[in-house]
Tab-separated table of C-alpha atoms and ligand atoms in Angstrom:
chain	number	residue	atom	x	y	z
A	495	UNK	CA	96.461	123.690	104.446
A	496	UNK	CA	97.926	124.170	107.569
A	497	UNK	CA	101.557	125.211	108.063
A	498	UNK	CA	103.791	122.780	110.227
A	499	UNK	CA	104.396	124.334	113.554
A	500	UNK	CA	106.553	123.005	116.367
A	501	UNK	CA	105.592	120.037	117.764
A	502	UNK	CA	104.296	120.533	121.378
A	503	UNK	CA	106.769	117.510	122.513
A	504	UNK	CA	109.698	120.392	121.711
A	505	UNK	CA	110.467	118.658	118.038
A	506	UNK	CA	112.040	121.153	116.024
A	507	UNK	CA	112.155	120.641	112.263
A	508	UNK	CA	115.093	123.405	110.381
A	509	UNK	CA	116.167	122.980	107.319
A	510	UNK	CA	119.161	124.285	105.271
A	511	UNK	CA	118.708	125.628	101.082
A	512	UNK	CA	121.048	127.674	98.533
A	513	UNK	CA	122.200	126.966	95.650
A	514	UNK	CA	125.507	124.746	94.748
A	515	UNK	CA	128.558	126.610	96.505
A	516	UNK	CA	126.676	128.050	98.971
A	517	UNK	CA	128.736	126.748	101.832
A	518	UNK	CA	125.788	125.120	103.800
A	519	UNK	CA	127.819	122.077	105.397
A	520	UNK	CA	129.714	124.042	107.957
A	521	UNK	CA	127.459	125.930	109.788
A	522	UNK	CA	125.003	122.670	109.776
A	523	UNK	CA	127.528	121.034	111.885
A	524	UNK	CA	128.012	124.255	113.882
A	525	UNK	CA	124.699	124.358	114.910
A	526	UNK	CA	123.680	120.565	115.689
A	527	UNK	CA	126.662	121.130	118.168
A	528	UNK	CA	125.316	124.243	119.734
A	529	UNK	CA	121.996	122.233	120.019
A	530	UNK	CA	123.869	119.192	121.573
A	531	UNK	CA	125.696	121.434	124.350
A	532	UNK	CA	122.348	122.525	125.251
A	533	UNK	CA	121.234	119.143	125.919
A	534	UNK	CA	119.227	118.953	122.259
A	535	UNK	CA	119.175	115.211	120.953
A	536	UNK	CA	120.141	116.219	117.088
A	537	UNK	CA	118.798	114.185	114.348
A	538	UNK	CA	121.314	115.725	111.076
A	539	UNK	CA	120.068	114.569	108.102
A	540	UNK	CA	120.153	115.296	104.442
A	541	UNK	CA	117.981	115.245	100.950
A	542	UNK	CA	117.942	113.858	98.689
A	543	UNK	CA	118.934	110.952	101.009
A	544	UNK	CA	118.422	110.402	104.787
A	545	UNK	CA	117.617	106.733	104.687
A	546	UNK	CA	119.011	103.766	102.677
A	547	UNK	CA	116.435	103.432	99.616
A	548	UNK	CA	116.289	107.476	100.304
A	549	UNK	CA	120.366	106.897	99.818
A	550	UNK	CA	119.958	105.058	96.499
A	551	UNK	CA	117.299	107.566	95.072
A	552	UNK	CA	119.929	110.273	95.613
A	553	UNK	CA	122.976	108.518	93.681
A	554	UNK	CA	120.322	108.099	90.578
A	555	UNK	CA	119.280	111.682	90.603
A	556	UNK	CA	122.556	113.463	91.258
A	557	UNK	CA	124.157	111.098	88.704
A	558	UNK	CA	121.893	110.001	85.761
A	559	UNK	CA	120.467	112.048	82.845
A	560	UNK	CA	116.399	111.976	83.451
A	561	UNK	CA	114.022	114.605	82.460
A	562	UNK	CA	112.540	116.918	85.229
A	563	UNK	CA	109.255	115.325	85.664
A	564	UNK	CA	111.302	111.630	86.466
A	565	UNK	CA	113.415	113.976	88.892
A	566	UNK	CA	111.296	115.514	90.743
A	567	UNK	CA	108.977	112.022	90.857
A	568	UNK	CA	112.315	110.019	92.295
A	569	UNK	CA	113.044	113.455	94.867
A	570	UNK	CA	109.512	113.329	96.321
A	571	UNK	CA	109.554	109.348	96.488
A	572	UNK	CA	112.940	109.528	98.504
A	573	UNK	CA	111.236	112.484	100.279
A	574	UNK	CA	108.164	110.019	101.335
A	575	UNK	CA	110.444	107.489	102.970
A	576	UNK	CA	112.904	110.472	104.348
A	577	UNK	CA	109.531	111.401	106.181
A	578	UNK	CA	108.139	108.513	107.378
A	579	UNK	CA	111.543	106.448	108.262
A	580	UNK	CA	113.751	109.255	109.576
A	581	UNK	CA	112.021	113.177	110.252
A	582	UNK	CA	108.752	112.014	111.429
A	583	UNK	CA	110.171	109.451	114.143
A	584	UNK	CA	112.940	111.852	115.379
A	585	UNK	CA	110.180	114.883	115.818
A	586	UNK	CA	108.093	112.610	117.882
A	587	UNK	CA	110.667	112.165	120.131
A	588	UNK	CA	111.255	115.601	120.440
A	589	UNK	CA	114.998	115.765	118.201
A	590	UNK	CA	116.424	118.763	116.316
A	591	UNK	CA	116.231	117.600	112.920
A	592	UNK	CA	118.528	119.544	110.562
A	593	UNK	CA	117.896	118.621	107.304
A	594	UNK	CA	120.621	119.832	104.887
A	595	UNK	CA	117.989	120.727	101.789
A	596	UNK	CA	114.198	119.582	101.764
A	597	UNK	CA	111.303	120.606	99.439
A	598	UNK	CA	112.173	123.825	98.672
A	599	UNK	CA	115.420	122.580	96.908
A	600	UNK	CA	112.415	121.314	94.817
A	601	UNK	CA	111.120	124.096	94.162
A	602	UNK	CA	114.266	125.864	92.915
A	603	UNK	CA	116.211	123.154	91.209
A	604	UNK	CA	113.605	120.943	89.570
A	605	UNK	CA	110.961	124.051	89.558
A	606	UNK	CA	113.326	127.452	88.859
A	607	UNK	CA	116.402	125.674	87.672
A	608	UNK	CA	114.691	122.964	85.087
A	609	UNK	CA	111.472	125.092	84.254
A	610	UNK	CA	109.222	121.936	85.621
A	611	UNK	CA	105.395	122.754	86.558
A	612	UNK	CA	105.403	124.569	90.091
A	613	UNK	CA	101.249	123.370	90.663
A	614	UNK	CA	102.377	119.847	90.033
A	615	UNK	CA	105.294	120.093	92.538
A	616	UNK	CA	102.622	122.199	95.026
A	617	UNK	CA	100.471	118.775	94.443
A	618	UNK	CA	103.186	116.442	94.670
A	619	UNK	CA	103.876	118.508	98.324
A	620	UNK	CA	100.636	118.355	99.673
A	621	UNK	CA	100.426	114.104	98.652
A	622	UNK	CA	104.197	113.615	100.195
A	623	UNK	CA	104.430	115.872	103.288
A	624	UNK	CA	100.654	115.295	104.627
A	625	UNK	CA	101.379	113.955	108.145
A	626	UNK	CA	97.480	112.194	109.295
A	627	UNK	CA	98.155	111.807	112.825
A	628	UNK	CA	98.662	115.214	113.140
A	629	UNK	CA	95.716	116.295	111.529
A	630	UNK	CA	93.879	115.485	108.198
A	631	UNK	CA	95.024	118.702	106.316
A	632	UNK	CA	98.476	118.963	108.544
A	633	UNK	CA	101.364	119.093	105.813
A	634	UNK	CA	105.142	118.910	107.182
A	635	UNK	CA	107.308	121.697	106.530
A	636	UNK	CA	110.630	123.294	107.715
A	637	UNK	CA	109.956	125.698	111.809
A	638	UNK	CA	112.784	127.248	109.735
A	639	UNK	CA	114.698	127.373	106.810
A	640	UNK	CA	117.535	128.801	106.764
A	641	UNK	CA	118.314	129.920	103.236
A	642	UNK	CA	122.322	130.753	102.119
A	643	UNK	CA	122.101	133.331	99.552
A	644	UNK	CA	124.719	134.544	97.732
A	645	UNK	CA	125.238	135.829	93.479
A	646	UNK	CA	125.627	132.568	90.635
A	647	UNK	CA	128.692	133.437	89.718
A	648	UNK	CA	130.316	133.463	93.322
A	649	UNK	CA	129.014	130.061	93.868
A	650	UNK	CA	130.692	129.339	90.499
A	651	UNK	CA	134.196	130.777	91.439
A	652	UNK	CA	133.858	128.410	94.785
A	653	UNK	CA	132.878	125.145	92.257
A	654	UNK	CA	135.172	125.075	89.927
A	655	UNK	CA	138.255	124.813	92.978
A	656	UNK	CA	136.383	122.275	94.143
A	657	UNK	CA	136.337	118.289	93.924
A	658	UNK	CA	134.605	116.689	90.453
A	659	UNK	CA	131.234	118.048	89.776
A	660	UNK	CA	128.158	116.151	89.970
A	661	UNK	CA	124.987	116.582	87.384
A	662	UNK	CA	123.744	119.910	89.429
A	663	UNK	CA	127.045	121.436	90.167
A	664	UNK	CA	128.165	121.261	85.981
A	665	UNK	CA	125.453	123.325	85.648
A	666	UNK	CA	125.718	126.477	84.201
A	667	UNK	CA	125.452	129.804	86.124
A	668	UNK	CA	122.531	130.890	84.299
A	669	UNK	CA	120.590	127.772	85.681
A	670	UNK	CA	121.722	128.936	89.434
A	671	UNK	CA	120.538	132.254	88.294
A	672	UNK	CA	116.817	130.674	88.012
A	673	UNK	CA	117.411	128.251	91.065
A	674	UNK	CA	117.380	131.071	93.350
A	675	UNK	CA	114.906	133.085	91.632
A	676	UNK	CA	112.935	129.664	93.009
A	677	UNK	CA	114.140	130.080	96.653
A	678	UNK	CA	113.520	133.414	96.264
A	679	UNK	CA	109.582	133.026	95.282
A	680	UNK	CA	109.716	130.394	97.908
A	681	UNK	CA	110.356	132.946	100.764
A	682	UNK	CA	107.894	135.592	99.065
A	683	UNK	CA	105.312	132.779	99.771
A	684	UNK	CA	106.533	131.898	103.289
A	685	UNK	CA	107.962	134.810	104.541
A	686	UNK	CA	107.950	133.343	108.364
A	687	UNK	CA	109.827	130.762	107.525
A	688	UNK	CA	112.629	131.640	106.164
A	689	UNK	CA	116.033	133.281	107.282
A	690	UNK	CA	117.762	134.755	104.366
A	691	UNK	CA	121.263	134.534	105.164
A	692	UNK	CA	124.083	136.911	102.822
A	693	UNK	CA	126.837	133.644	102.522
A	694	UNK	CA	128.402	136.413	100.389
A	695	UNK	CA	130.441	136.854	103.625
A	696	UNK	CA	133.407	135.673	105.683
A	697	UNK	CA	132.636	132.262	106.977
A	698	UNK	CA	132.367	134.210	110.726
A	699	UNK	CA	129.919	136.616	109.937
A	700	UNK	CA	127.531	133.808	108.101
A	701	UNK	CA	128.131	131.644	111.103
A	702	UNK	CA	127.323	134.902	113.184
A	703	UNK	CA	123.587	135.259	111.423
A	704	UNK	CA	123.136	131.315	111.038
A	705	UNK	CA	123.431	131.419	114.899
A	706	UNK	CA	121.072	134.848	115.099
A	707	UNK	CA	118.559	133.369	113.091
A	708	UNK	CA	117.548	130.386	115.366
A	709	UNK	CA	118.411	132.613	118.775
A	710	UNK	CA	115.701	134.864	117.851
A	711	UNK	CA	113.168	131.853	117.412
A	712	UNK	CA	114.454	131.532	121.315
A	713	UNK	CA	115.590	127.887	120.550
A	714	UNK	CA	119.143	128.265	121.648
A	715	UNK	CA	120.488	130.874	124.344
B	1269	TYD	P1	124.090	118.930	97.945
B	1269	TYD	O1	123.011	119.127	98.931
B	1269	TYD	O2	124.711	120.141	97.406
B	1269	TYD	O3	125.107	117.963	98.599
B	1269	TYD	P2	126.678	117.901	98.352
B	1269	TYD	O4	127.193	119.215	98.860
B	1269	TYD	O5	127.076	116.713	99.139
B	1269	TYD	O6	126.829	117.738	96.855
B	1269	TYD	O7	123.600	118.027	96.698
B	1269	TYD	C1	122.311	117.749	96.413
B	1269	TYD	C2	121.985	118.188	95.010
B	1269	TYD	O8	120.657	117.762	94.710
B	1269	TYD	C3	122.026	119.701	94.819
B	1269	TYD	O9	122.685	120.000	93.612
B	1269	TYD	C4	120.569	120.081	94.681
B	1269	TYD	C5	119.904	118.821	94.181
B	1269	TYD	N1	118.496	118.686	94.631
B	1269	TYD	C6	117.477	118.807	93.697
B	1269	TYD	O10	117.731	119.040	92.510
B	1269	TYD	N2	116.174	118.674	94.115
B	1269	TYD	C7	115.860	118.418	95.414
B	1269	TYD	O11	114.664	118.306	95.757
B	1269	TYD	C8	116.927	118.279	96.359
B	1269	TYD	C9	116.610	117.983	97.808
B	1269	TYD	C10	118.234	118.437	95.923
């Protein structure tokens, strides 16, 4: 299958992975302002979510008990109409989408985190993220992802000051353990793709290589 590769229009697809406690949100907002001062129209978006029936997928997952085959059926469906209502419209214009999480969240939570089959998630990819009119065998993915990587048990120190937890974030820290094993094997199979970022940092420093990351791509100055 072919890889997704900027769109010639300038459409530029990056999205942001780690586990809970990572610290993501920040430097999202960071950059789709460094984008906009540059005269980038920036499309921020999130998963699961993005759209309104992608909205209500994401309040059933995140809050009710299902097993890992109904929650990785109900991330892919909101994934589908993610694609087709929100990412796939903004890259034709030619936005910066930044996507806080996307399929390899997938991969880590439903895959590494909950044990669920990684060839029927690899199917369930190639069905959800084929895009035609680019191609018969074109499937969407990330220019970038920028991955925020930093130990379980940091992520669980940052948590547990933190507001209420939701279904993913009361996990334990052995499950976030085997979450990023997933991003990990993710970024063994795409190596281009990814930026591994140390969020093990001050928030400066992380902001420093968020910012390095896409500068060497040569999409900002
Ligand atoms: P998150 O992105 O952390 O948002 P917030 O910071 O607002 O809570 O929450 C999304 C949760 O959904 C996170 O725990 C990971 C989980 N998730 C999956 O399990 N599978 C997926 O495919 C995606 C996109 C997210």
């Amino acid at each position: 299958m072919t890889p997704g590769t900027p769109e010639p229009q300038g459409g530029l697809f990056i999205s942001f992975e780690g586990i809970d406690g990572a610290g993501k949100s920040t430097h999202i907002e960071g950059l789709a302002q460094a984008f906009r001062v540059q005269g980038r129209a920036v499309t921020l978006t999130r998963e699961p979510g993005g759209t309104p029936l992608a909205e209500k997928l994401r309040t059933l997952v995140l809050n009710d008990a299902m097993d890992a085959m109904t929650e990785a059926l109900l991330v892919f469906a909101a994934r589908r109409d993610h694609l087709q209502q929100l990412i796939e419209p903004a890259l034709a214009r030619g936005d910066v989408v930044l996507c806080d999480r996307f399929t390899d969240a997938t991969f880590a939570y439903q895959g590494g985190g909950r044990g669920f089959d990684l060839q029927l998630l690899s199917i369930l990819e190639q069905w959800v993220q084929v895009v035609p009119a680019q191609g018969a065998d074109f499937i969407r993915q990330p220019d970038l992802t920028v991955w925020f990587d930093l130990p379980a048990e940091t992520a669980a120190q940052r948590l547990a000051s933190a507001r209420a937890p939701d279904k993913f974030e009361a996990q334990p820290v052995e499950f976030f353990r085997r979450v990023s094993e997933g991003y990990l094997q993710r970024m063994i199979e795409s190596p281009a793709r990814f930026a591994r970022i140390n969020a093990d940092n001050s928030r400066e420093c992380v902001w420093q290589d968020v910012l390095k990351a896409v500068q060497i791509k040569g999409w900002l100055a």
